[in-house]
């Protein structure tokens, strides 16, 4: 009877979590379930809670087309694996994917759902209650995006040894395995990026800069590492400020005053696009020009910042980008998207509405009262519109998502093909693929070594990181179909494997300073 009561309590917890937490998800059953965390929106509506009634989950706003593409990369990888005859044959992968809305609170709501389900399964309550209809446990989670969000998620998943493979979180703090035991990632940490930015400043013989960082676990440690590197190179820092997408306008205005009055014309920014956007908007409003912006990877190709309307102040930005990969068949998969597929992907209807500026007759979240928005027909052509969703110039984060899913699949394959006596567990024993648990998958991920689809070895180091190289990009403005468009021109690369002093290569002839000039001048000197 105690087990029965515990089952009811835990089931009610799961139901309550799904009610209070994310109620839109992509979900498909399978023998083994992977979780996913993606920023389908850029943020949430701010709301003062006066607690006169039960608090409600915050509503997400500002649709993120690239975030939806990253989610689609996870689904594509899972479907590709399920159709493979060599990788996990006779095993079907399923998924439960939630929207983090680029905020810690929403990400934790989703993570609680993963954890609660796993706790139910660990109690083996089928003999005491009808628990057979629920989804199997989540054995690994792909995500999240921002380092601050991944840090919060990692603290929770780590308690239950559920492996987390991030595709975009680069904070060096997450390499601390004493604190983040189950965290891994398919990208390098910021240790190398901060050094690379300092190397660029030294390369151009600049010695007078300002720094700006997001006030989170991505921005603070990133800029701290840069300051250490700057001090070694006698690079002086005039100002060092923190920002957030939720900063009051008074703080934003104060920071713009500092930038305007500073003699430092080179500005290093460790931030995400959403956190930087309010500052850039105010800089554009005041028309503060003549600065050289050095961008960390998290905003170096941000669709929020890299727009023609901002180019006169932010053009010519030099930034770091992850190495691009190839996903054969992915373009065709993205083009097949349609709202009729929404039974397994609850995000599709909103995607369709945002893409074609229409509303779905059933289940729409749009407020169509007193508006000219027409109903969606379902016959709209996805290839007829300009959308970041179909931007195939470079697949960086999308490829990292793809690689994260395949990393988990190869860990499961090792379990599937394990020979008793040669396994990773006590006395060389193997895990049972039919009853595999999250901690067993984590063990295999830590020892993983396989070759990816572009012929590179995938091998997580002792810190759970993949060591990789960076492409250096420069923001240019080009004409595309009679309209301006910001493009990212490759101007060099940074090889973390090379000897010190030989890691950086820059093709100066390809750089457009401030987006227009071939002459850099003395911007970084005092």
Short mmCIF file of C-alpha atoms in Angstrom, two decimals:
data_model
loop_
_atom_site.label_atom_id
_atom_site.label_comp_id
_atom_site.label_asym_id
_atom_site.label_seq_id
_atom_site.Cartn_x
_atom_site.Cartn_y
_atom_site.Cartn_z
CA UNK A 1 0.00 0.00 0.00
CA UNK A 2 2.86 2.37 0.73
CA UNK A 3 4.15 1.77 -2.79
CA UNK A 4 0.70 2.47 -4.18
CA UNK A 5 0.48 5.79 -2.35
CA UNK A 6 3.98 6.70 -3.45
CA UNK A 7 3.01 5.93 -7.05
CA UNK A 8 0.00 8.22 -6.85
CA UNK A 9 2.04 11.00 -5.30
CA UNK A 10 4.75 10.78 -7.94
CA UNK A 11 2.27 10.56 -10.80
CA UNK A 12 0.47 13.62 -9.48
CA UNK A 13 3.85 15.37 -9.32
CA UNK A 14 4.50 14.58 -12.98
CA UNK A 15 1.05 15.78 -13.97
CA UNK A 16 1.47 18.92 -11.91
CA UNK A 17 4.87 19.55 -13.47
CA UNK A 18 3.44 19.23 -16.98
CA UNK A 19 0.60 21.58 -16.06
CA UNK A 20 2.74 24.19 -14.35
CA UNK A 21 5.69 23.69 -16.68
CA UNK A 22 6.08 23.53 -20.45
CA UNK A 23 2.81 22.41 -22.05
CA UNK A 24 4.21 22.41 -25.57
CA UNK A 25 6.65 19.71 -26.50
CA UNK A 26 7.89 17.44 -29.24
CA UNK A 27 7.35 13.87 -28.13
CA UNK A 28 7.57 10.44 -29.66
CA UNK A 29 7.70 7.12 -27.86
CA UNK A 30 10.43 4.54 -28.30
CA UNK A 31 12.38 1.78 -26.56
CA UNK A 32 14.85 4.38 -25.28
CA UNK A 33 14.00 8.05 -24.72
CA UNK A 34 16.30 11.05 -25.22
CA UNK A 35 15.43 14.42 -23.72
CA UNK A 36 16.01 17.72 -25.51
CA UNK A 37 16.22 21.37 -24.43
CA UNK A 38 16.08 24.10 -27.10
CA UNK A 39 15.39 27.87 -27.15
CA UNK A 40 12.30 28.00 -29.40
CA UNK A 41 11.75 31.52 -28.01
CA UNK A 42 14.27 34.20 -27.05
CA UNK A 43 12.73 35.03 -23.65
CA UNK A 44 9.64 35.33 -21.46
CA UNK A 45 7.19 38.11 -20.67
CA UNK A 46 8.25 39.78 -17.42
CA UNK A 47 5.53 39.61 -14.82
CA UNK A 48 5.20 40.87 -11.26
CA UNK A 49 3.85 38.06 -9.09
CA UNK A 50 1.66 39.44 -6.31
CA UNK A 51 0.74 35.89 -5.18
CA UNK A 52 -2.96 36.58 -4.75
CA UNK A 53 -3.60 33.39 -6.71
CA UNK A 54 -1.57 30.37 -7.74
CA UNK A 55 1.43 31.44 -9.87
CA UNK A 56 1.32 30.44 -13.51
CA UNK A 57 4.19 29.43 -15.74
CA UNK A 58 5.64 32.45 -17.54
CA UNK A 59 4.62 32.93 -21.17
CA UNK A 60 7.39 32.76 -23.76
CA UNK A 61 7.82 35.44 -26.44
CA UNK A 62 9.83 36.31 -29.55
CA UNK A 63 10.07 33.28 -31.79
CA UNK A 64 13.53 31.83 -32.54
CA UNK A 65 13.62 30.20 -35.98
CA UNK A 66 17.19 28.98 -35.55
CA UNK A 67 16.27 27.37 -32.24
CA UNK A 68 13.51 25.45 -34.00
CA UNK A 69 16.02 24.33 -36.66
CA UNK A 70 18.30 23.01 -33.90
CA UNK A 71 15.37 21.05 -32.48
CA UNK A 72 14.71 19.65 -35.95
CA UNK A 73 18.36 18.56 -36.15
CA UNK A 74 17.80 16.37 -33.08
CA UNK A 75 14.67 14.80 -34.54
CA UNK A 76 16.41 14.28 -37.89
CA UNK A 77 19.35 12.52 -36.21
CA UNK A 78 17.02 10.25 -34.21
CA UNK A 79 14.99 9.30 -37.29
CA UNK A 80 18.20 8.64 -39.23
CA UNK A 81 19.47 6.34 -36.47
CA UNK A 82 16.11 4.55 -36.28
CA UNK A 83 16.35 3.84 -40.02
CA UNK A 84 19.92 2.56 -39.75
CA UNK A 85 20.62 -1.15 -40.07
CA UNK A 86 24.04 -0.91 -38.44
CA UNK A 87 23.50 1.50 -35.51
CA UNK A 88 21.14 0.21 -32.79
CA UNK A 89 19.29 -2.29 -35.01
CA UNK A 90 15.93 -3.39 -33.55
CA UNK A 91 16.12 -0.52 -31.03
CA UNK A 92 13.87 2.51 -31.50
CA UNK A 93 14.89 5.88 -30.06
CA UNK A 94 12.14 8.23 -28.92
CA UNK A 95 12.30 11.77 -27.60
CA UNK A 96 10.79 14.36 -25.28
CA UNK A 97 11.86 17.88 -26.25
CA UNK A 98 10.97 21.10 -24.43
CA UNK A 99 11.36 24.83 -25.05
CA UNK A 100 13.68 26.58 -22.57
CA UNK A 101 12.62 30.03 -23.82
CA UNK A 102 16.26 30.97 -23.19
CA UNK A 103 15.59 31.19 -19.44
CA UNK A 104 16.69 29.14 -16.44
CA UNK A 105 13.20 28.82 -14.96
CA UNK A 106 11.64 27.28 -18.08
CA UNK A 107 14.60 24.94 -18.54
CA UNK A 108 14.29 23.71 -14.96
CA UNK A 109 10.57 23.11 -15.40
CA UNK A 110 11.39 20.77 -18.28
CA UNK A 111 14.27 19.12 -16.43
CA UNK A 112 12.00 18.38 -13.47
CA UNK A 113 9.78 16.48 -15.89
CA UNK A 114 12.74 14.31 -16.97
CA UNK A 115 13.82 13.67 -13.40
CA UNK A 116 10.30 12.93 -12.08
CA UNK A 117 9.72 10.31 -14.77
CA UNK A 118 13.01 8.62 -13.96
CA UNK A 119 12.17 8.50 -10.25
CA UNK A 120 8.88 6.71 -10.99
CA UNK A 121 10.66 4.11 -13.11
CA UNK A 122 13.32 3.50 -10.44
CA UNK A 123 10.63 2.42 -7.94
CA UNK A 124 9.35 -0.47 -10.13
CA UNK A 125 5.73 0.23 -9.26
CA UNK A 126 3.99 -1.63 -12.08
CA UNK A 127 2.83 -4.33 -9.64
CA UNK A 128 1.12 -1.74 -7.47
CA UNK A 129 -0.47 0.64 -9.98
CA UNK A 130 -1.19 0.91 -13.67
CA UNK A 131 2.00 2.70 -14.68
CA UNK A 132 2.35 0.96 -18.04
CA UNK A 133 1.10 3.90 -20.12
CA UNK A 134 3.83 6.35 -19.17
CA UNK A 135 6.89 7.18 -21.26
CA UNK A 136 10.11 5.28 -20.40
CA UNK A 137 12.83 7.05 -18.47
CA UNK A 138 14.94 9.71 -20.14
CA UNK A 139 18.42 8.18 -20.34
CA UNK A 140 20.21 11.33 -21.63
CA UNK A 141 19.44 14.98 -22.38
CA UNK A 142 20.63 16.96 -25.42
CA UNK A 143 21.03 20.62 -24.41
CA UNK A 144 20.87 23.28 -23.33
CA UNK A 145 22.05 26.30 -25.32
CA UNK A 146 23.29 29.07 -23.02
CA UNK A 147 25.89 28.22 -20.38
CA UNK A 148 23.89 29.80 -17.57
CA UNK A 149 20.93 27.59 -18.43
CA UNK A 150 23.08 24.47 -18.82
CA UNK A 151 24.67 25.15 -15.44
CA UNK A 152 21.30 25.11 -13.70
CA UNK A 153 20.19 22.01 -15.62
CA UNK A 154 23.50 20.25 -14.92
CA UNK A 155 23.13 20.78 -11.17
CA UNK A 156 19.79 18.97 -11.26
CA UNK A 157 20.60 16.19 -13.75
CA UNK A 158 23.91 15.52 -12.00
CA UNK A 159 22.07 14.53 -8.81
CA UNK A 160 20.58 11.59 -10.71
CA UNK A 161 23.61 10.86 -12.95
CA UNK A 162 21.60 11.60 -16.09
CA UNK A 163 24.07 12.48 -18.87
CA UNK A 164 23.66 15.91 -20.43
CA UNK A 165 25.30 16.61 -23.80
CA UNK A 166 25.19 20.30 -24.65
CA UNK A 167 25.56 21.55 -28.21
CA UNK A 168 26.27 25.22 -27.44
CA UNK A 169 27.31 25.83 -23.79
CA UNK A 170 30.95 26.85 -23.69
CA UNK A 171 31.57 28.23 -20.18
CA UNK A 172 34.84 26.93 -18.80
CA UNK A 173 33.15 26.45 -15.40
CA UNK A 174 31.26 23.49 -16.84
CA UNK A 175 34.54 21.60 -17.25
CA UNK A 176 34.68 21.20 -13.48
CA UNK A 177 33.77 17.51 -13.11
CA UNK A 178 33.70 17.72 -9.31
CA UNK A 179 30.66 19.96 -9.66
CA UNK A 180 29.12 18.95 -13.01
CA UNK A 181 29.62 15.18 -12.98
CA UNK A 182 27.25 14.27 -15.82
CA UNK A 183 27.85 17.22 -18.17
CA UNK A 184 29.48 16.79 -21.59
CA UNK A 185 29.46 18.95 -24.73
CA UNK A 186 30.14 18.77 -28.44
CA UNK A 187 32.04 22.06 -28.54
CA UNK A 188 35.21 23.52 -27.01
CA UNK A 189 35.12 25.52 -23.80
CA UNK A 190 35.84 29.25 -23.60
CA UNK A 191 39.36 28.79 -22.27
CA UNK A 192 40.66 28.76 -25.86
CA UNK A 193 38.28 31.45 -27.12
CA UNK A 194 39.34 34.02 -24.54
CA UNK A 195 42.98 33.33 -25.38
CA UNK A 196 42.21 33.64 -29.09
CA UNK A 197 40.59 37.06 -28.64
CA UNK A 198 43.66 38.25 -26.74
CA UNK A 199 45.85 36.87 -29.54
CA UNK A 200 43.87 38.90 -32.12
CA UNK A 201 44.31 42.09 -30.09
CA UNK A 202 48.03 41.40 -29.78
CA UNK A 203 48.23 40.61 -33.51
CA UNK A 204 46.89 44.07 -34.43
CA UNK A 205 49.05 45.67 -31.69
CA UNK A 206 46.08 47.16 -29.90
CA UNK A 207 46.61 47.90 -26.23
CA UNK A 208 43.54 49.85 -25.08
CA UNK A 209 40.15 48.09 -24.96
CA UNK A 210 36.83 47.96 -23.16
CA UNK A 211 35.05 44.77 -22.10
CA UNK A 212 31.39 43.84 -21.75
CA UNK A 213 30.07 40.51 -20.49
CA UNK A 214 26.72 38.89 -19.83
CA UNK A 215 26.05 38.71 -16.11
CA UNK A 216 25.89 34.91 -16.05
CA UNK A 217 28.00 31.76 -16.01
CA UNK A 218 28.96 32.31 -19.64
CA UNK A 219 29.95 35.96 -19.66
CA UNK A 220 31.67 36.35 -16.29
CA UNK A 221 34.19 33.48 -16.52
CA UNK A 222 34.80 34.19 -20.21
CA UNK A 223 35.75 37.80 -19.65
CA UNK A 224 37.70 36.89 -16.51
CA UNK A 225 39.88 34.55 -18.57
CA UNK A 226 40.31 37.28 -21.19
CA UNK A 227 41.46 39.75 -18.53
CA UNK A 228 44.08 37.25 -17.37
CA UNK A 229 45.34 36.88 -20.95
CA UNK A 230 45.23 40.65 -21.51
CA UNK A 231 47.36 41.28 -18.43
CA UNK A 232 50.04 38.88 -19.70
CA UNK A 233 50.19 40.84 -22.98
CA UNK A 234 50.17 44.35 -21.42
CA UNK A 235 46.73 45.06 -22.91
CA UNK A 236 45.01 47.71 -20.81
CA UNK A 237 41.27 47.64 -20.09
CA UNK A 238 39.53 51.01 -19.81
CA UNK A 239 36.12 49.73 -18.65
CA UNK A 240 34.58 46.38 -17.77
CA UNK A 241 30.77 46.14 -17.49
CA UNK A 242 28.08 43.46 -17.10
CA UNK A 243 24.80 43.29 -19.03
CA UNK A 244 21.58 41.25 -19.22
CA UNK A 245 18.55 41.21 -21.48
CA UNK A 246 16.57 42.14 -18.36
CA UNK A 247 18.79 45.10 -17.37
CA UNK A 248 16.80 48.26 -16.52
CA UNK A 249 16.96 50.96 -19.19
CA UNK A 250 18.82 53.22 -16.73
CA UNK A 251 21.71 50.73 -16.56
CA UNK A 252 21.78 50.41 -20.35
CA UNK A 253 21.89 54.19 -20.78
CA UNK A 254 24.68 54.45 -18.21
CA UNK A 255 26.76 51.87 -20.08
CA UNK A 256 26.25 53.65 -23.40
CA UNK A 257 27.48 56.85 -21.75
CA UNK A 258 30.62 54.99 -20.67
CA UNK A 259 31.17 53.68 -24.21
CA UNK A 260 30.65 57.14 -25.72
CA UNK A 261 33.05 58.82 -23.31
CA UNK A 262 35.74 56.15 -23.43
CA UNK A 263 38.82 56.56 -25.59
CA UNK A 264 38.87 52.76 -26.06
CA UNK A 265 37.56 52.05 -29.55
CA UNK A 266 37.98 48.25 -29.39
CA UNK A 267 35.26 46.48 -27.37
CA UNK A 268 35.41 42.80 -26.39
CA UNK A 269 32.00 41.25 -25.69
CA UNK A 270 31.31 37.87 -24.09
CA UNK A 271 27.54 37.59 -24.31
CA UNK A 272 24.64 35.90 -26.03
CA UNK A 273 22.55 37.75 -28.62
CA UNK A 274 19.49 38.26 -26.36
CA UNK A 275 21.62 39.70 -23.53
CA UNK A 276 23.46 42.06 -25.88
CA UNK A 277 20.44 43.21 -27.89
CA UNK A 278 19.12 45.94 -25.50
CA UNK A 279 22.58 47.57 -25.41
CA UNK A 280 22.97 47.50 -29.19
CA UNK A 281 19.49 49.01 -29.65
CA UNK A 282 20.45 51.97 -27.45
CA UNK A 283 23.81 52.35 -29.23
CA UNK A 284 21.98 52.41 -32.56
CA UNK A 285 19.47 54.94 -31.23
CA UNK A 286 22.31 57.25 -30.23
CA UNK A 287 24.30 56.48 -33.39
CA UNK A 288 27.50 55.58 -31.52
CA UNK A 289 29.85 54.59 -34.36
CA UNK A 290 33.58 54.09 -34.91
CA UNK A 291 34.04 51.09 -32.61
CA UNK A 292 35.62 47.74 -33.41
CA UNK A 293 33.60 44.93 -31.85
CA UNK A 294 35.20 41.58 -30.99
CA UNK A 295 32.50 38.94 -30.59
CA UNK A 296 32.52 35.71 -28.64
CA UNK A 297 30.95 32.72 -30.35
CA UNK A 298 27.56 33.10 -28.60
CA UNK A 299 26.70 36.31 -30.50
CA UNK A 300 29.17 36.28 -33.39
CA UNK A 301 26.42 35.21 -35.80
CA UNK A 302 23.35 36.23 -33.80
CA UNK A 303 20.21 36.80 -35.87
CA UNK A 304 19.15 39.41 -33.29
CA UNK A 305 22.25 41.58 -33.76
CA UNK A 306 23.43 40.88 -37.32
CA UNK A 307 20.71 42.84 -39.11
CA UNK A 308 21.04 45.64 -41.68
CA UNK A 309 19.35 48.18 -39.38
CA UNK A 310 22.25 47.89 -36.90
CA UNK A 311 25.07 47.58 -39.41
CA UNK A 312 26.20 51.21 -39.36
CA UNK A 313 27.30 50.80 -35.72
CA UNK A 314 28.09 47.07 -35.51
CA UNK A 315 29.35 46.37 -39.06
CA UNK A 316 32.84 44.94 -39.40
CA UNK A 317 32.52 42.94 -36.19
CA UNK A 318 35.21 40.28 -35.85
CA UNK A 319 34.00 37.14 -34.17
CA UNK A 320 34.52 33.47 -33.53
CA UNK A 321 32.41 30.75 -35.06
CA UNK A 322 32.39 27.01 -34.54
CA UNK A 323 33.66 24.84 -37.34
CA UNK A 324 30.83 23.99 -39.72
CA UNK A 325 29.76 20.41 -40.43
CA UNK A 326 27.67 18.65 -43.06
CA UNK A 327 24.37 16.82 -42.50
CA UNK A 328 23.39 15.05 -45.73
CA UNK A 329 19.64 15.05 -46.28
CA UNK A 330 18.92 17.65 -43.60
CA UNK A 331 17.86 20.40 -46.01
CA UNK A 332 15.22 18.14 -47.56
CA UNK A 333 14.04 17.13 -44.09
CA UNK A 334 13.55 20.77 -43.08
CA UNK A 335 11.62 21.51 -46.25
CA UNK A 336 9.14 18.70 -45.52
CA UNK A 337 7.95 20.42 -42.34
CA UNK A 338 4.16 20.80 -42.17
CA UNK A 339 1.60 21.45 -39.40
CA UNK A 340 -0.03 18.08 -40.08
CA UNK A 341 3.04 16.59 -38.33
CA UNK A 342 2.16 18.42 -35.10
CA UNK A 343 0.95 15.26 -33.31
CA UNK A 344 4.57 14.44 -32.49
CA UNK A 345 5.94 17.99 -32.65
CA UNK A 346 3.84 20.48 -30.71
CA UNK A 347 6.01 23.39 -31.86
CA UNK A 348 5.05 23.08 -35.52
CA UNK A 349 1.83 25.07 -35.44
CA UNK A 350 3.47 28.15 -33.95
CA UNK A 351 6.36 27.79 -36.38
CA UNK A 352 3.91 27.79 -39.29
CA UNK A 353 2.07 30.83 -37.93
CA UNK A 354 5.27 32.80 -37.41
CA UNK A 355 6.66 31.85 -40.82
CA UNK A 356 3.58 32.79 -42.85
CA UNK A 357 2.01 35.40 -40.50
CA UNK A 358 -1.26 33.48 -40.32
CA UNK A 359 -3.15 31.69 -37.58
CA UNK A 360 -4.05 28.03 -37.23
CA UNK A 361 -7.82 27.47 -37.02
CA UNK A 362 -7.30 25.08 -34.10
CA UNK A 363 -4.82 25.57 -31.27
CA UNK A 364 -3.55 29.02 -32.25
CA UNK A 365 -1.78 31.15 -29.63
CA UNK A 366 -2.12 34.29 -31.71
CA UNK A 367 -4.49 37.07 -30.69
CA UNK A 368 -6.39 37.53 -33.93
CA UNK A 369 -9.10 39.86 -32.63
CA UNK A 370 -9.24 43.11 -34.59
CA UNK A 371 -6.34 42.04 -36.83
CA UNK A 372 -5.89 41.42 -40.53
CA UNK A 373 -4.17 38.09 -40.04
CA UNK A 374 -5.76 35.38 -42.14
CA UNK A 375 -6.14 31.71 -41.35
CA UNK A 376 -3.38 29.31 -42.40
CA UNK A 377 -4.42 26.96 -45.17
CA UNK A 378 -1.66 24.38 -44.83
CA UNK A 379 -0.87 24.87 -48.50
CA UNK A 380 1.75 27.56 -47.88
CA UNK A 381 5.16 26.85 -49.45
CA UNK A 382 8.06 26.84 -46.96
CA UNK A 383 10.62 27.33 -49.74
CA UNK A 384 8.94 30.56 -50.91
CA UNK A 385 9.83 32.62 -47.82
CA UNK A 386 13.06 34.05 -46.40
CA UNK A 387 13.61 32.43 -43.00
CA UNK A 388 16.63 31.67 -40.79
CA UNK A 389 15.14 28.21 -40.42
CA UNK A 390 16.36 27.32 -43.93
CA UNK A 391 19.69 29.18 -43.73
CA UNK A 392 22.24 26.60 -44.88
CA UNK A 393 25.24 28.89 -45.29
CA UNK A 394 26.94 27.16 -42.37
CA UNK A 395 25.72 24.38 -40.08
CA UNK A 396 27.46 24.97 -36.77
CA UNK A 397 25.08 24.58 -33.82
CA UNK A 398 22.81 22.31 -35.89
CA UNK A 399 25.77 20.03 -36.53
CA UNK A 400 26.69 20.06 -32.83
CA UNK A 401 23.13 18.90 -32.04
CA UNK A 402 23.44 16.17 -34.65
CA UNK A 403 26.77 15.11 -33.16
CA UNK A 404 25.35 15.11 -29.62
CA UNK A 405 22.59 12.68 -30.61
CA UNK A 406 25.05 10.43 -32.41
CA UNK A 407 27.38 10.46 -29.40
CA UNK A 408 24.58 9.12 -27.22
CA UNK A 409 23.63 6.58 -29.90
CA UNK A 410 27.21 5.30 -30.13
CA UNK A 411 27.36 4.97 -26.34
CA UNK A 412 24.17 2.89 -26.53
CA UNK A 413 25.69 0.87 -29.40
CA UNK A 414 28.63 -0.04 -27.17
CA UNK A 415 26.15 -1.31 -24.57
CA UNK A 416 24.22 -3.17 -27.28
CA UNK A 417 27.32 -4.97 -28.58
CA UNK A 418 29.11 -5.41 -25.25
CA UNK A 419 30.72 -8.81 -24.64
CA UNK A 420 30.36 -10.13 -21.06
CA UNK A 421 33.72 -10.04 -19.34
CA UNK A 422 34.84 -7.04 -21.40
CA UNK A 423 32.31 -4.49 -20.18
CA UNK A 424 32.92 -1.28 -18.24
CA UNK A 425 31.18 -2.39 -15.06
CA UNK A 426 32.06 -4.60 -12.09
CA UNK A 427 34.00 -7.74 -13.10
CA UNK A 428 33.78 -6.72 -16.77
CA UNK A 429 30.00 -7.01 -16.78
CA UNK A 430 27.77 -5.32 -19.38
CA UNK A 431 24.66 -3.22 -19.05
CA UNK A 432 21.40 -4.64 -20.42
CA UNK A 433 20.28 -2.53 -23.41
CA UNK A 434 16.66 -3.51 -22.71
CA UNK A 435 16.88 -2.13 -19.17
CA UNK A 436 19.58 0.47 -19.64
CA UNK A 437 19.85 3.21 -17.03
CA UNK A 438 21.10 6.77 -17.34
CA UNK A 439 24.21 6.27 -15.20
CA UNK A 440 25.30 3.37 -17.40
CA UNK A 441 25.01 5.53 -20.50
CA UNK A 442 27.06 8.21 -18.75
CA UNK A 443 29.81 5.67 -18.06
CA UNK A 444 30.00 4.75 -21.76
CA UNK A 445 29.91 8.39 -22.89
CA UNK A 446 32.96 9.11 -20.75
CA UNK A 447 34.85 6.33 -22.58
CA UNK A 448 33.44 7.09 -26.03
CA UNK A 449 35.56 7.15 -29.17
CA UNK A 450 34.04 6.99 -32.64
CA UNK A 451 34.42 8.53 -36.10
CA UNK A 452 31.77 11.07 -37.15
CA UNK A 453 30.28 11.48 -40.63
CA UNK A 454 33.02 13.90 -41.76
CA UNK A 455 35.82 11.53 -40.74
CA UNK A 456 36.81 13.15 -37.45
CA UNK A 457 37.42 11.31 -34.20
CA UNK A 458 34.90 12.11 -31.46
CA UNK A 459 36.50 11.63 -28.07
CA UNK A 460 35.38 13.49 -24.96
CA UNK A 461 38.35 14.45 -22.80
CA UNK A 462 38.55 14.06 -19.01
CA UNK A 463 36.54 17.27 -18.63
CA UNK A 464 33.70 16.11 -20.90
CA UNK A 465 34.72 18.53 -23.67
CA UNK A 466 35.48 18.12 -27.34
CA UNK A 467 38.53 20.16 -28.27
CA UNK A 468 37.91 21.99 -31.53
CA UNK A 469 39.08 24.84 -33.70
CA UNK A 470 37.44 28.17 -34.52
CA UNK A 471 36.70 30.00 -37.74
CA UNK A 472 37.23 33.77 -37.53
CA UNK A 473 34.50 35.78 -39.25
CA UNK A 474 33.96 39.40 -40.26
CA UNK A 475 30.54 41.04 -40.71
CA UNK A 476 29.92 42.35 -44.24
CA UNK A 477 26.86 43.85 -45.91
CA UNK A 478 25.69 42.50 -49.24
CA UNK A 479 22.77 42.86 -51.61
CA UNK A 480 20.48 39.85 -51.79
CA UNK A 481 17.34 40.01 -53.94
CA UNK A 482 17.33 43.82 -53.90
CA UNK A 483 17.64 43.98 -50.11
CA UNK A 484 20.59 44.34 -47.74
CA UNK A 485 21.79 41.32 -45.78
CA UNK A 486 24.53 40.83 -43.20
CA UNK A 487 26.87 37.99 -44.14
CA UNK A 488 29.75 36.42 -42.23
CA UNK A 489 32.94 36.34 -44.26
CA UNK A 490 35.61 33.83 -43.20
CA UNK A 491 38.83 35.77 -42.62
CA UNK A 492 40.96 33.23 -40.78
CA UNK A 493 41.06 30.46 -38.25
CA UNK A 494 42.38 29.58 -34.81
CA UNK A 495 44.00 26.17 -34.31
CA UNK A 496 44.06 25.21 -30.64
CA UNK A 497 46.31 22.21 -31.41
CA UNK A 498 49.14 24.34 -32.80
CA UNK A 499 52.08 25.63 -30.80
CA UNK A 500 51.73 28.95 -29.01
CA UNK A 501 52.40 31.76 -31.45
CA UNK A 502 51.31 29.64 -34.42
CA UNK A 503 47.62 29.18 -33.62
CA UNK A 504 46.21 32.31 -35.23
CA UNK A 505 45.87 32.97 -38.96
CA UNK A 506 44.16 36.11 -40.32
CA UNK A 507 43.79 37.17 -43.93
CA UNK A 508 43.81 40.95 -43.47
CA UNK A 509 42.95 41.61 -47.11
CA UNK A 510 39.45 40.18 -46.54
CA UNK A 511 38.60 42.39 -43.53
CA UNK A 512 36.20 45.30 -43.86
CA UNK A 513 36.68 47.56 -40.85
CA UNK A 514 33.42 49.08 -39.63
CA UNK A 515 31.90 47.05 -42.46
CA UNK A 516 33.16 49.36 -45.22
CA UNK A 517 36.86 50.31 -44.94
CA UNK A 518 40.02 48.33 -45.70
CA UNK A 519 42.01 50.55 -43.32
CA UNK A 520 42.03 49.74 -39.61
CA UNK A 521 43.70 52.94 -38.42
CA UNK A 522 44.86 53.26 -34.82
CA UNK A 523 41.59 52.30 -33.18
CA UNK A 524 43.06 50.14 -30.46
CA UNK A 525 45.84 52.46 -29.28
CA UNK A 526 45.78 55.07 -26.56
#
